[in-house]
Short mmCIF file of C-alpha atoms and ligand atoms in Angstrom, two decimals:
data_model
loop_
_atom_site.label_atom_id
_atom_site.label_comp_id
_atom_site.label_asym_id
_atom_site.label_seq_id
_atom_site.Cartn_x
_atom_site.Cartn_y
_atom_site.Cartn_z
CA MET Z 1 0.02 -0.04 -0.05
CA LYS Z 2 1.34 3.50 -0.86
CA ALA Z 3 1.90 6.01 1.98
CA PRO Z 4 -1.02 8.28 2.62
CA VAL Z 5 -1.22 11.77 0.93
CA ARG Z 6 -2.49 14.69 2.93
CA VAL Z 7 -5.24 16.67 1.26
CA ALA Z 8 -6.68 19.88 2.57
CA VAL Z 9 -10.12 20.95 1.86
CA THR Z 10 -11.39 24.44 3.14
CA GLY Z 11 -14.96 25.37 3.57
CA ALA Z 12 -15.30 21.66 4.30
CA ALA Z 13 -18.59 22.04 6.02
CA GLY Z 14 -20.09 23.80 3.02
CA GLN Z 15 -22.20 22.50 -0.02
CA ILE Z 16 -19.37 21.91 -2.21
CA GLY Z 17 -17.38 20.17 0.57
CA TYR Z 18 -20.32 17.63 1.07
CA SER Z 19 -19.99 16.73 -2.70
CA LEU Z 20 -16.27 16.52 -2.66
CA LEU Z 21 -15.05 14.91 0.34
CA PHE Z 22 -16.79 11.44 -0.18
CA ARG Z 23 -15.24 11.30 -3.60
CA ILE Z 24 -11.84 12.21 -2.52
CA ALA Z 25 -11.94 9.42 0.23
CA SER Z 26 -13.12 6.78 -2.24
CA GLY Z 27 -10.14 7.46 -4.45
CA GLU Z 28 -11.77 9.26 -7.40
CA MET Z 29 -9.36 12.16 -7.15
CA LEU Z 30 -5.84 10.67 -6.48
CA GLY Z 31 -6.29 6.88 -7.67
CA LYS Z 32 -7.95 3.74 -6.14
CA ASP Z 33 -4.61 2.70 -4.64
CA GLN Z 34 -3.71 6.02 -2.96
CA PRO Z 35 -4.83 6.34 0.69
CA VAL Z 36 -5.41 9.95 1.93
CA VAL Z 37 -5.56 11.89 5.18
CA LEU Z 38 -8.14 14.62 4.98
CA HIS Z 39 -7.36 17.88 6.66
CA LEU Z 40 -10.58 19.68 6.98
CA LEU Z 41 -10.67 23.63 7.52
CA ASP Z 42 -13.76 25.59 8.33
CA LEU Z 43 -14.76 28.54 10.49
CA PRO Z 44 -15.15 28.15 14.28
CA GLN Z 45 -19.00 28.39 13.89
CA ALA Z 46 -18.99 25.46 11.27
CA GLN Z 47 -17.08 23.06 13.52
CA THR Z 48 -20.16 21.23 14.66
CA ALA Z 49 -21.58 20.73 11.19
CA LEU Z 50 -17.95 19.60 10.20
CA LYS Z 51 -18.27 16.96 12.92
CA GLY Z 52 -21.30 15.63 11.31
CA VAL Z 53 -19.56 15.41 7.95
CA MET Z 54 -16.79 13.58 9.56
CA MET Z 55 -19.19 11.07 11.23
CA GLU Z 56 -20.67 10.46 7.67
CA LEU Z 57 -17.18 9.85 6.29
CA GLU Z 58 -16.46 7.40 9.16
CA ASP Z 59 -19.70 5.51 8.37
CA CYS Z 60 -18.63 5.00 4.82
CA ALA Z 61 -15.70 2.96 6.08
CA PHE Z 62 -13.67 4.08 2.97
CA PRO Z 63 -10.62 1.76 2.77
CA LEU Z 64 -8.47 4.52 1.35
CA LEU Z 65 -9.41 7.15 4.29
CA ALA Z 66 -6.22 6.96 6.60
CA GLY Z 67 -7.41 9.75 8.80
CA MET Z 68 -8.88 13.00 9.28
CA VAL Z 69 -7.92 16.24 10.96
CA ALA Z 70 -10.71 18.95 11.66
CA THR Z 71 -9.46 22.55 12.49
CA ASP Z 72 -10.31 26.21 12.07
CA ASP Z 73 -6.56 27.08 11.95
CA PRO Z 74 -5.00 27.27 8.43
CA ASN Z 75 -1.54 26.63 9.96
CA VAL Z 76 -2.80 23.16 11.21
CA ALA Z 77 -4.81 22.57 8.03
CA PHE Z 78 -2.04 22.92 5.68
CA LYS Z 79 0.71 21.18 7.62
CA ASP Z 80 2.50 18.73 5.08
CA VAL Z 81 -0.42 18.72 2.56
CA LYS Z 82 0.47 17.90 -1.03
CA VAL Z 83 -2.87 18.87 -2.37
CA ALA Z 84 -4.93 21.87 -1.03
CA LEU Z 85 -8.49 22.55 -2.41
CA LEU Z 86 -9.47 26.19 -1.30
CA VAL Z 87 -13.35 26.07 -1.54
CA GLY Z 88 -14.29 28.20 1.46
CA ALA Z 89 -14.87 31.84 0.57
CA ARG Z 90 -16.93 34.71 1.66
CA PRO Z 91 -20.16 34.72 -0.15
CA ARG Z 92 -21.47 38.03 -1.61
CA SER Z 93 -24.33 39.07 1.18
CA LYS Z 94 -27.32 41.27 -0.03
CA GLY Z 95 -26.12 44.79 -0.82
CA MET Z 96 -22.51 44.01 -0.46
CA GLU Z 97 -20.32 45.84 -2.89
CA ARG Z 98 -18.07 43.85 -5.11
CA LYS Z 99 -15.06 45.93 -3.82
CA ASP Z 100 -15.88 44.70 -0.25
CA LEU Z 101 -16.32 41.23 -1.36
CA LEU Z 102 -12.83 41.31 -2.89
CA GLU Z 103 -11.55 42.85 0.23
CA ALA Z 104 -13.05 40.25 2.52
CA ASN Z 105 -11.71 37.38 0.48
CA GLY Z 106 -8.41 39.19 0.23
CA ALA Z 107 -8.07 38.71 3.93
CA ILE Z 108 -8.89 35.09 3.87
CA PHE Z 109 -6.65 34.10 0.96
CA THR Z 110 -3.61 36.22 2.29
CA VAL Z 111 -3.62 34.29 5.53
CA GLN Z 112 -4.25 30.96 3.71
CA GLY Z 113 -1.41 31.59 1.14
CA LYS Z 114 0.93 32.51 4.08
CA ALA Z 115 -0.01 29.33 5.86
CA LEU Z 116 0.55 27.20 2.70
CA ASN Z 117 3.95 29.00 2.38
CA ASP Z 118 4.77 28.02 5.85
CA HIS Z 119 3.53 24.66 6.31
CA ALA Z 120 2.54 22.79 3.09
CA ALA Z 121 4.87 20.30 1.23
CA ARG Z 122 7.11 22.27 -1.12
CA ASP Z 123 5.43 20.72 -4.24
CA VAL Z 124 1.92 21.21 -3.10
CA LYS Z 125 -0.77 21.62 -5.86
CA VAL Z 126 -3.29 24.23 -4.92
CA LEU Z 127 -6.65 24.59 -6.55
CA VAL Z 128 -8.82 27.60 -5.73
CA VAL Z 129 -12.54 27.03 -6.01
CA GLY Z 130 -14.07 29.78 -3.86
CA ASN Z 131 -15.01 32.94 -5.73
CA PRO Z 132 -13.70 35.12 -7.18
CA ALA Z 133 -11.52 32.07 -7.87
CA ASN Z 134 -8.85 33.55 -10.10
CA THR Z 135 -8.19 36.61 -7.95
CA ASN Z 136 -8.22 34.46 -4.85
CA ALA Z 137 -5.91 32.16 -6.34
CA TRP Z 138 -3.53 35.13 -7.21
CA ILE Z 139 -3.66 36.51 -3.79
CA ALA Z 140 -2.81 33.01 -2.24
CA MET Z 141 0.17 32.75 -4.74
CA LYS Z 142 1.44 36.22 -3.93
CA SER Z 143 1.27 35.48 -0.15
CA ALA Z 144 3.37 32.33 -0.69
CA PRO Z 145 6.69 33.70 -1.97
CA ASP Z 146 8.70 30.54 -0.96
CA LEU Z 147 6.36 28.32 -3.19
CA ASP Z 148 6.65 27.87 -6.99
CA PRO Z 149 3.94 30.06 -8.36
CA LYS Z 150 3.20 27.19 -10.89
CA ASN Z 151 1.70 25.35 -7.92
CA PHE Z 152 -1.29 27.77 -7.63
CA THR Z 153 -4.21 27.23 -9.97
CA ALA Z 154 -7.74 28.53 -10.27
CA MET Z 155 -10.92 26.27 -11.29
CA LEU Z 156 -11.96 26.81 -14.95
CA ARG Z 157 -12.74 23.20 -15.24
CA LEU Z 158 -16.39 23.62 -14.48
CA ASP Z 159 -16.62 26.16 -17.50
CA HIS Z 160 -14.67 23.53 -19.54
CA ASN Z 161 -17.05 20.74 -18.70
CA ARG Z 162 -20.11 22.94 -19.24
CA ALA Z 163 -18.82 23.84 -22.64
CA LEU Z 164 -18.15 20.33 -23.48
CA SER Z 165 -21.80 19.17 -22.63
CA GLN Z 166 -23.37 22.01 -24.64
CA ILE Z 167 -21.13 21.09 -27.63
CA ALA Z 168 -22.22 17.42 -27.30
CA ALA Z 169 -25.90 18.42 -27.29
CA LYS Z 170 -25.50 20.55 -30.17
CA THR Z 171 -23.72 18.09 -32.28
CA GLY Z 172 -25.30 14.96 -31.07
CA LYS Z 173 -21.89 13.47 -30.49
CA PRO Z 174 -20.84 11.96 -27.08
CA VAL Z 175 -18.79 14.49 -24.64
CA ALA Z 176 -15.98 11.88 -24.55
CA ALA Z 177 -15.22 12.41 -28.41
CA ILE Z 178 -14.65 15.99 -28.03
CA GLU Z 179 -10.92 16.98 -27.95
CA LYS Z 180 -9.02 20.29 -28.05
CA LEU Z 181 -11.72 22.51 -26.38
CA ALA Z 182 -10.12 25.77 -24.76
CA VAL Z 183 -11.61 28.16 -22.10
CA TRP Z 184 -9.95 31.56 -21.83
CA GLY Z 185 -9.85 33.76 -18.87
CA ASN Z 186 -11.77 34.41 -15.59
CA HIS Z 187 -14.01 31.97 -13.92
CA SER Z 188 -16.98 34.26 -14.50
CA PRO Z 189 -19.71 35.03 -17.16
CA THR Z 190 -16.93 36.81 -19.15
CA MET Z 191 -14.92 33.44 -19.69
CA TYR Z 192 -14.44 32.69 -23.24
CA ALA Z 193 -15.11 29.09 -24.30
CA ASP Z 194 -13.34 28.49 -27.65
CA TYR Z 195 -14.21 25.56 -29.85
CA ARG Z 196 -12.26 26.68 -32.95
CA PHE Z 197 -9.53 24.05 -32.48
CA ALA Z 198 -11.96 21.40 -31.15
CA THR Z 199 -12.53 18.23 -33.14
CA ILE Z 200 -14.72 15.05 -32.77
CA ASP Z 201 -13.36 11.97 -34.30
CA GLY Z 202 -10.89 14.35 -36.31
CA GLN Z 203 -13.57 16.50 -37.72
CA SER Z 204 -13.59 20.28 -36.99
CA VAL Z 205 -16.31 20.97 -34.47
CA LYS Z 206 -16.47 24.55 -35.85
CA THR Z 207 -17.18 23.15 -39.32
CA LEU Z 208 -19.52 20.61 -37.83
CA ILE Z 209 -21.72 23.38 -36.12
CA ASN Z 210 -20.98 26.06 -38.61
CA ASP Z 211 -22.97 28.65 -36.80
CA ASP Z 212 -21.12 31.81 -35.64
CA VAL Z 213 -24.50 33.33 -34.43
CA TRP Z 214 -24.97 30.32 -32.19
CA ASN Z 215 -21.68 30.59 -30.84
CA ARG Z 216 -22.02 34.19 -29.89
CA ASP Z 217 -25.59 34.55 -28.94
CA VAL Z 218 -26.54 31.02 -27.46
CA PHE Z 219 -23.21 29.07 -26.65
CA LEU Z 220 -21.19 31.72 -24.81
CA PRO Z 221 -24.06 33.06 -22.88
CA THR Z 222 -25.26 29.62 -21.98
CA VAL Z 223 -21.95 28.56 -20.49
CA GLY Z 224 -21.15 32.11 -19.00
CA LYS Z 225 -24.49 32.14 -17.25
CA ARG Z 226 -24.89 28.51 -16.25
CA GLY Z 227 -24.27 29.07 -12.64
CA ALA Z 228 -27.04 31.61 -12.46
CA ALA Z 229 -29.41 29.43 -14.33
CA ILE Z 230 -28.80 26.79 -11.70
CA ILE Z 231 -29.50 28.96 -8.82
CA GLU Z 232 -32.77 29.97 -10.46
CA ALA Z 233 -33.77 26.51 -10.98
CA ARG Z 234 -32.51 24.80 -7.83
CA GLY Z 235 -32.70 27.62 -5.46
CA LEU Z 236 -29.21 26.94 -4.44
CA SER Z 237 -25.93 27.29 -6.20
CA SER Z 238 -24.18 24.55 -8.15
CA ALA Z 239 -22.41 22.06 -5.71
CA ALA Z 240 -21.89 18.59 -7.15
CA SER Z 241 -20.92 19.88 -10.60
CA ALA Z 242 -18.41 22.29 -8.93
CA ALA Z 243 -16.99 19.53 -6.72
CA ASN Z 244 -16.85 17.30 -9.84
CA ALA Z 245 -14.78 19.67 -11.80
CA ALA Z 246 -12.43 20.16 -8.80
CA ILE Z 247 -11.90 16.37 -8.74
CA ASP Z 248 -11.26 16.47 -12.61
CA HIS Z 249 -8.74 19.32 -12.17
CA ILE Z 250 -6.70 17.62 -9.61
CA ARG Z 251 -6.80 14.07 -10.98
CA ASP Z 252 -5.71 15.24 -14.30
CA TRP Z 253 -2.94 17.49 -12.69
CA VAL Z 254 -1.63 14.56 -10.60
CA LEU Z 255 -2.34 11.48 -12.91
CA GLY Z 256 -2.15 13.11 -16.25
CA SER Z 257 -4.71 14.09 -18.84
CA ASN Z 258 -3.60 11.42 -21.36
CA GLY Z 259 -2.70 13.96 -24.01
CA LYS Z 260 -6.19 15.69 -23.62
CA TRP Z 261 -6.45 19.40 -23.45
CA VAL Z 262 -8.07 20.46 -20.35
CA THR Z 263 -8.46 24.10 -18.96
CA MET Z 264 -6.73 25.37 -15.85
CA GLY Z 265 -6.40 28.80 -14.47
CA VAL Z 266 -2.73 29.41 -14.22
CA PRO Z 267 -0.15 32.29 -13.74
CA SER Z 268 0.23 33.58 -17.18
CA ASP Z 269 3.67 33.35 -18.83
CA GLY Z 270 3.13 36.33 -21.00
CA SER Z 271 1.81 34.26 -23.96
CA TYR Z 272 -1.33 34.91 -25.99
CA GLY Z 273 -0.83 38.60 -25.02
CA ILE Z 274 -1.84 38.05 -21.39
CA PRO Z 275 0.41 40.04 -19.10
CA GLU Z 276 2.79 37.70 -17.03
CA GLY Z 277 1.41 36.67 -13.71
CA VAL Z 278 -2.29 36.99 -14.16
CA MET Z 279 -4.14 33.87 -13.02
CA TYR Z 280 -5.83 33.23 -16.49
CA GLY Z 281 -7.57 30.22 -17.93
CA VAL Z 282 -5.81 28.46 -20.58
CA PRO Z 283 -5.63 25.03 -22.44
CA VAL Z 284 -3.20 22.76 -20.87
CA VAL Z 285 -2.02 19.04 -21.13
CA CYS Z 286 -1.01 17.30 -17.81
CA GLU Z 287 1.82 14.81 -17.67
CA ASN Z 288 4.03 13.64 -14.84
CA GLY Z 289 2.42 15.96 -12.18
CA GLU Z 290 2.92 19.05 -14.35
CA TYR Z 291 0.73 21.00 -16.71
CA LYS Z 292 2.02 22.36 -19.93
CA ARG Z 293 0.38 25.19 -21.77
CA VAL Z 294 -0.92 24.48 -25.25
CA GLU Z 295 1.16 26.97 -27.31
CA GLY Z 296 1.05 28.66 -30.69
CA LEU Z 297 -2.75 28.84 -31.14
CA GLU Z 298 -3.75 31.42 -33.59
CA ILE Z 299 -6.01 34.18 -32.00
CA ASP Z 300 -8.53 35.73 -34.32
CA ALA Z 301 -10.19 39.23 -33.96
CA PHE Z 302 -13.26 37.81 -32.23
CA SER Z 303 -11.21 35.69 -29.85
CA ARG Z 304 -8.93 38.70 -29.14
CA GLU Z 305 -11.83 40.80 -28.23
CA ARG Z 306 -13.34 38.15 -25.97
CA MET Z 307 -9.91 37.32 -24.28
CA ASP Z 308 -9.36 40.92 -23.61
CA LEU Z 309 -12.60 41.42 -22.24
CA THR Z 310 -12.16 38.89 -19.45
CA LEU Z 311 -8.54 39.95 -18.89
CA ALA Z 312 -9.92 43.40 -18.30
CA GLU Z 313 -12.27 42.18 -15.55
CA LEU Z 314 -9.29 40.19 -13.90
CA GLU Z 315 -7.10 43.29 -14.06
CA GLU Z 316 -9.89 45.15 -12.37
CA GLU Z 317 -10.23 42.69 -9.51
CA ARG Z 318 -6.52 42.76 -9.04
CA ALA Z 319 -6.45 46.56 -8.92
CA ALA Z 320 -9.06 46.39 -6.14
CA ILE Z 321 -6.94 44.41 -3.92
CA ALA Z 322 -3.47 45.55 -5.07
CA HIS Z 323 -2.96 47.69 -1.81
CA LEU Z 324 -2.88 44.31 0.22
CA PHE Z 325 0.64 43.81 -1.57
CA GLY Z 326 1.97 47.41 -0.81
P1 NDP D 401 -20.33 26.46 -1.29
O1 NDP D 401 -19.60 25.20 -0.84
O2 NDP D 401 -21.52 26.27 -2.23
O3 NDP D 401 -19.22 27.32 -2.19
C1 NDP D 401 -18.02 27.63 -1.82
C2 NDP D 401 -17.38 28.60 -2.62
O4 NDP D 401 -17.20 27.96 -3.84
C3 NDP D 401 -18.07 29.89 -2.99
O5 NDP D 401 -16.98 30.88 -3.00
C4 NDP D 401 -18.56 29.75 -4.30
O6 NDP D 401 -18.75 30.86 -5.11
C5 NDP D 401 -17.55 28.85 -5.02
N1 NDP D 401 -17.80 28.28 -6.30
C6 NDP D 401 -17.00 28.23 -7.25
N2 NDP D 401 -17.56 27.74 -8.41
C7 NDP D 401 -18.79 27.48 -7.91
C8 NDP D 401 -19.84 26.88 -8.62
N3 NDP D 401 -19.78 26.51 -9.98
N4 NDP D 401 -21.03 26.79 -8.25
C9 NDP D 401 -21.04 26.97 -6.85
N5 NDP D 401 -20.02 27.47 -6.07
C10 NDP D 401 -18.91 27.94 -6.78
O7 NDP D 401 -20.64 27.39 -0.23
P2 NDP D 401 -21.19 27.16 1.36
O8 NDP D 401 -21.67 28.38 1.81
O9 NDP D 401 -22.09 26.05 1.29
O10 NDP D 401 -20.08 26.73 1.98
C11 NDP D 401 -18.81 27.69 2.20
C12 NDP D 401 -18.11 27.03 3.49
O11 NDP D 401 -16.92 27.67 3.66
C13 NDP D 401 -18.90 27.36 4.88
O12 NDP D 401 -18.88 26.03 5.59
C14 NDP D 401 -17.98 28.40 5.54
O13 NDP D 401 -18.15 28.27 6.91
C15 NDP D 401 -16.75 28.18 5.06
N6 NDP D 401 -15.90 29.31 4.91
C16 NDP D 401 -14.57 29.06 5.41
C17 NDP D 401 -13.73 29.96 5.36
C18 NDP D 401 -12.40 29.61 5.94
O14 NDP D 401 -12.17 28.65 5.91
N7 NDP D 401 -11.55 30.59 6.05
C19 NDP D 401 -13.90 31.35 4.94
C20 NDP D 401 -15.25 31.48 4.48
C21 NDP D 401 -16.33 30.66 4.44
P3 NDP D 401 -20.12 31.79 -5.01
O15 NDP D 401 -20.28 32.45 -3.55
O16 NDP D 401 -19.73 32.76 -6.12
O17 NDP D 401 -21.20 30.83 -5.25
#
């Protein structure tokens, strides 16, 4: 049996946590032969609910669950972890300004970035799910100067999966047959899902669909506003699909994407006209525990416009919290 891997989940008593933890403990994220120790972080007032979740985890008798740690202290939660899923974030309350939301999350992710810096394994893989995910990931990365910036990522995989399922429905082809989809930018309605390079059984998806009006007026708004549509229908925000995307993201990063393009929010290297350091969704391929950007894609005028729009939103978010870093 392999040695257990320590996995931290923040906001562990929340909705997404409830969909996430059982799948991690069953081996769906790191493999069916990889024991895990779960480090569960939540606020002091959520500790009782967290105990309940832990009782349920115990009652599943997962053979791969080698232990659990519950805490409200990030310094304990991130001790020696190799994977950290930062799910907990301050939700926007009624009447709250966007600036105040960024500020409140700035405080949370500064503390968590520093705790990762001081206590996590040096090769820790960090995925930020809590919104605004890209900016929160950027704050955590900046607060962890001793860790490689490449270890910090934001979740764009839900946008990627949503786009895949819309394309499958439109073309009548199975989701698994779709290759080379890209999603650019921020995890927000401004994200740009781009199927210009996508193929199904070697055929171009753009040619198969052959409808630029559908792309602009149906596909992009449907994917971009999917979260709001789910809240409208369910009365609660998406949780199982967000947890599923987090599992997909880490599984592919750790175990490889088998040559498939997947989307990750990663610090920009300056390519595609995105300034260096911006936490921006790009297509990547994962192998040997590392992601590699897909390079050299042609950016046409429509794509440039969409990519710049989502970049502008990220730069605005970053400007609102820039004072945290002097
Ligand atoms: P959820 O588990 O539903 O959501 C957690 C975060 O994930 C939110 O920021 C949410 O953003 C975000 N998110 C990202 N993508 C998605 C998506 N596609 N669908 C839904 N959410 C998405 O929230 P709960 O309120 O149920 O639970 C949050 C938990 O976090 C609570 O237990 C709370 O106590 C804890 N918490 C912990 C903190 C800490 O550890 N320091 C700090 C703050 C909270 P959005 O709000 O935009 O939906």
